[in-house]
mmCIF file of C-alpha atoms in Angstrom:
data_model
loop_
_atom_site.group_PDB
_atom_site.id
_atom_site.type_symbol
_atom_site.label_atom_id
_atom_site.label_comp_id
_atom_site.label_asym_id
_atom_site.label_seq_id
_atom_site.Cartn_x
_atom_site.Cartn_y
_atom_site.Cartn_z
ATOM 1 C CA ALA X 85 202.169 45.747 432.136
ATOM 2 C CA LEU X 86 205.207 45.578 429.902
ATOM 3 C CA THR X 87 204.909 46.310 426.203
ATOM 4 C CA GLY X 88 207.185 45.105 423.452
ATOM 5 C CA VAL X 89 208.397 42.143 425.510
ATOM 6 C CA GLY X 90 208.185 38.792 423.752
ATOM 7 C CA GLY X 91 207.657 35.471 425.425
ATOM 8 C CA GLY X 92 210.543 33.346 426.548
ATOM 9 C CA GLY X 93 212.272 30.661 424.559
ATOM 10 C CA ALA X 94 211.254 27.034 424.782
ATOM 11 C CA MET X 95 212.379 23.548 423.872
ATOM 12 C CA GLU X 96 210.501 21.474 421.349
ATOM 13 C CA LEU X 97 210.784 17.674 421.232
ATOM 14 C CA ILE X 98 211.677 16.911 417.615
ATOM 15 C CA SER X 99 212.479 13.200 417.819
ATOM 16 C CA LYS X 100 212.444 10.162 420.060
ATOM 17 C CA THR X 101 214.449 7.098 419.079
ATOM 18 C CA THR X 102 213.989 3.865 421.026
ATOM 19 C CA VAL X 103 216.196 0.904 420.125
ATOM 20 C CA SER X 104 213.823 -1.938 419.195
ATOM 21 C CA SER X 105 216.497 -4.621 418.730
ATOM 22 C CA SER X 106 220.154 -4.733 419.705
ATOM 23 C CA ALA X 107 222.353 -2.592 417.441
ATOM 24 C CA SER X 108 226.035 -1.745 417.195
ATOM 25 C CA SER X 109 225.154 1.912 416.530
ATOM 26 C CA VAL X 110 222.299 4.428 416.480
ATOM 27 C CA SER X 111 222.054 7.387 414.095
ATOM 28 C CA ILE X 112 219.982 10.454 414.862
ATOM 29 C CA THR X 113 219.347 12.603 411.784
ATOM 30 C CA GLY X 114 217.416 15.734 410.882
ATOM 31 C CA LEU X 115 219.378 18.428 412.716
ATOM 32 C CA VAL X 116 219.452 21.772 410.895
ATOM 33 C CA GLN X 117 222.144 24.418 410.684
ATOM 34 C CA ASP X 118 222.170 27.491 412.908
ATOM 35 C CA ALA X 119 220.250 25.788 415.691
ATOM 36 C CA TYR X 120 220.870 24.700 419.269
ATOM 37 C CA TYR X 121 219.913 21.244 420.525
ATOM 38 C CA LEU X 122 219.678 19.232 423.686
ATOM 39 C CA VAL X 123 220.014 15.479 423.204
ATOM 40 C CA VAL X 124 219.090 13.293 426.163
ATOM 41 C CA ALA X 125 219.892 9.580 426.230
ATOM 42 C CA ARG X 126 217.887 7.765 428.875
ATOM 43 C CA LYS X 127 219.043 4.454 430.268
ATOM 44 C CA ILE X 128 221.334 3.226 427.511
ATOM 45 C CA ILE X 129 221.747 -0.501 428.027
ATOM 46 C CA PHE X 130 224.954 -2.115 426.766
ATOM 47 C CA SER X 131 225.517 -5.827 426.173
ATOM 48 C CA THR X 132 228.939 -5.587 427.827
ATOM 49 C CA ASN X 133 231.027 -3.164 429.905
ATOM 50 C CA THR X 134 232.246 -0.750 427.239
ATOM 51 C CA LYS X 135 232.746 2.822 426.118
ATOM 52 C CA LEU X 136 230.163 4.929 424.361
ATOM 53 C CA GLU X 137 231.535 6.537 421.211
ATOM 54 C CA LEU X 138 229.845 9.656 419.875
ATOM 55 C CA GLY X 139 230.380 10.988 416.352
ATOM 56 C CA PHE X 140 228.610 13.329 413.978
ATOM 57 C CA LEU X 141 226.755 13.104 410.652
ATOM 58 C CA ASN X 142 227.007 15.354 407.583
ATOM 59 C CA SER X 143 224.103 16.669 405.465
ATOM 60 C CA SER X 144 223.872 13.319 403.609
ATOM 61 C CA GLY X 145 223.487 11.441 406.900
ATOM 62 C CA ASN X 146 226.969 9.928 406.615
ATOM 63 C CA TYR X 147 229.319 9.588 409.564
ATOM 64 C CA ILE X 148 232.075 12.245 409.458
ATOM 65 C CA SER X 149 235.152 10.045 409.704
ATOM 66 C CA THR X 150 237.737 12.767 409.049
ATOM 67 C CA SER X 151 240.458 12.461 411.671
ATOM 68 C CA GLY X 152 240.752 15.757 413.502
ATOM 69 C CA TYR X 153 237.177 16.830 412.784
ATOM 70 C CA ILE X 154 236.855 17.349 416.510
ATOM 71 C CA SER X 155 239.693 19.786 417.108
ATOM 72 C CA TYR X 156 239.537 19.784 420.889
ATOM 73 C CA TYR X 157 237.825 18.050 423.667
ATOM 74 C CA ARG X 158 238.404 17.893 427.346
ATOM 75 C CA SER X 159 237.358 15.038 429.521
ATOM 76 C CA GLY X 160 238.180 15.485 433.194
ATOM 77 C CA ALA X 161 241.866 16.377 433.328
ATOM 78 C CA SER X 162 242.566 14.924 429.859
ATOM 79 C CA ILE X 163 242.807 17.209 426.833
ATOM 80 C CA LEU X 164 242.847 15.860 423.293
ATOM 81 C CA THR X 165 243.474 18.115 420.305
ATOM 82 C CA GLY X 166 243.199 17.557 416.590
ATOM 83 C CA THR X 167 243.354 13.784 416.535
ATOM 84 C CA THR X 168 239.868 12.390 416.652
ATOM 85 C CA ASN X 169 236.534 12.036 414.941
ATOM 86 C CA LEU X 170 234.819 10.267 417.877
ATOM 87 C CA LEU X 171 234.296 11.223 421.493
ATOM 88 C CA ASN X 172 235.259 8.225 423.589
ATOM 89 C CA CYS X 173 233.159 8.315 426.742
ATOM 90 C CA TYR X 174 233.539 5.650 429.403
ATOM 91 C CA ALA X 175 230.278 4.036 430.461
ATOM 92 C CA GLY X 176 231.491 3.359 433.979
ATOM 93 C CA GLY X 177 231.471 -0.404 433.661
ATOM 94 C CA ASP X 178 227.696 -0.476 434.074
ATOM 95 C CA THR X 179 225.706 -2.350 431.442
ATOM 96 C CA THR X 180 222.293 -1.536 432.879
ATOM 97 C CA GLY X 181 221.798 2.198 432.874
ATOM 98 C CA TYR X 182 224.208 4.675 431.300
ATOM 99 C CA ASN X 183 222.732 8.049 430.374
ATOM 100 C CA PHE X 184 224.002 11.275 428.877
ATOM 101 C CA PHE X 185 223.036 14.667 427.627
ATOM 102 C CA ILE X 186 224.726 16.800 425.026
ATOM 103 C CA ARG X 187 224.123 20.463 424.299
ATOM 104 C CA LEU X 188 225.076 21.108 420.701
ATOM 105 C CA SER X 189 225.279 24.173 418.477
ATOM 106 C CA THR X 190 225.127 23.642 414.726
ATOM 107 C CA ALA X 191 225.718 27.305 413.814
ATOM 108 C CA SER X 192 228.136 27.720 410.903
ATOM 109 C CA ASN X 193 231.750 28.029 412.045
ATOM 110 C CA GLN X 194 230.599 27.946 415.666
ATOM 111 C CA ASN X 195 229.922 24.242 416.076
ATOM 112 C CA GLY X 196 230.527 23.114 419.613
ATOM 113 C CA GLY X 197 228.939 21.453 422.531
ATOM 114 C CA TYR X 198 229.045 20.004 425.997
ATOM 115 C CA PHE X 199 228.618 16.325 426.828
ATOM 116 C CA LYS X 200 227.991 14.751 430.216
ATOM 117 C CA GLY X 201 227.438 11.058 430.768
ATOM 118 C CA THR X 202 226.740 9.152 433.975
ATOM 119 C CA SER X 203 226.209 5.658 435.260
ATOM 120 C CA ALA X 204 226.150 4.166 438.754
ATOM 121 C CA GLY X 205 228.710 6.172 440.714
ATOM 122 C CA THR X 206 230.670 7.539 437.739
ATOM 123 C CA GLN X 207 230.505 10.482 435.410
ATOM 124 C CA ASN X 208 232.263 11.659 432.284
ATOM 125 C CA TRP X 209 232.118 15.096 430.720
ATOM 126 C CA CYS X 210 233.547 16.624 427.579
ATOM 127 C CA ASP X 211 233.757 20.146 426.226
ATOM 128 C CA ILE X 212 233.646 19.769 422.443
ATOM 129 C CA HIS X 213 235.114 22.137 419.861
ATOM 130 C CA PHE X 214 235.087 21.521 416.114
ATOM 131 C CA GLN X 215 237.340 22.687 413.321
ATOM 132 C CA THR X 216 235.947 25.936 411.924
ATOM 133 C CA GLY X 217 234.952 25.879 408.279
ATOM 134 C CA THR X 218 234.487 22.107 408.294
ATOM 135 C CA THR X 219 231.458 20.040 407.393
ATOM 136 C CA GLY X 220 228.385 21.110 409.324
ATOM 137 C CA ILE X 221 226.664 18.883 411.847
ATOM 138 C CA TYR X 222 223.325 17.414 410.769
ATOM 139 C CA GLY X 223 223.085 14.436 413.096
ATOM 140 C CA LEU X 224 224.669 12.221 415.743
ATOM 141 C CA PHE X 225 226.267 8.801 415.480
ATOM 142 C CA ILE X 226 226.275 6.783 418.732
ATOM 143 C CA GLN X 227 227.966 3.429 419.043
ATOM 144 C CA SER X 228 229.188 0.920 421.561
ATOM 145 C CA GLN X 229 232.958 0.451 421.383
ATOM 146 C CA SER X 230 232.340 -3.264 421.809
ATOM 147 C CA GLY X 231 229.144 -5.262 422.024
ATOM 148 C CA THR X 232 225.782 -3.659 421.301
ATOM 149 C CA ILE X 233 223.331 -1.011 422.441
ATOM 150 C CA ASN X 234 220.382 -3.066 423.643
ATOM 151 C CA THR X 235 216.615 -2.906 423.252
ATOM 152 C CA GLY X 236 214.918 -0.141 425.237
ATOM 153 C CA SER X 237 217.741 2.419 425.037
ATOM 154 C CA THR X 238 216.084 5.779 424.320
ATOM 155 C CA PHE X 239 217.347 9.035 422.765
ATOM 156 C CA LEU X 240 215.344 12.290 422.883
ATOM 157 C CA VAL X 241 216.219 15.335 420.754
ATOM 158 C CA TYR X 242 214.989 18.797 421.744
ATOM 159 C CA LYS X 243 215.481 21.941 419.694
ATOM 160 C CA PHE X 244 215.694 25.291 421.406
ATOM 161 C CA LYS X 245 213.117 27.696 419.980
ATOM 162 C CA GLU X 246 213.093 31.441 420.104
ATOM 163 C CA SER X 247 209.740 33.068 420.507
#
């Protein structure tokens, strides 16, 4: 028997958001600082072939629209630095079943994450880095570049727990 060894970490489901009527955007709030999250979007249904745009919310629940808030992201071979406040993630031209996950750290001055989205036969991934010393991340802002996110689209938020 081992002594002084704690149990392993775990993930706790902290929210489930299901779109009940078509919407141009979905906000997920309630993230806390100095935490690590896994956000899973299951079967996002778009009204039209479009791009998913992913942004972030401040402590008041407002969308952080500051250009350059995201200081770096890489998507495939493309690198974008210091010019955006939204991740622009192609949905693969499929209106019936896009999904993604994002791992996200909200630790002060260490905000960052990894995004991967997929639909039938396509995938998109982004490494995300934020400006240090900027507004903390307290939520996610998800929108359709055109059209709507339709009824039934589901977003799950898990928080990593230490034991």
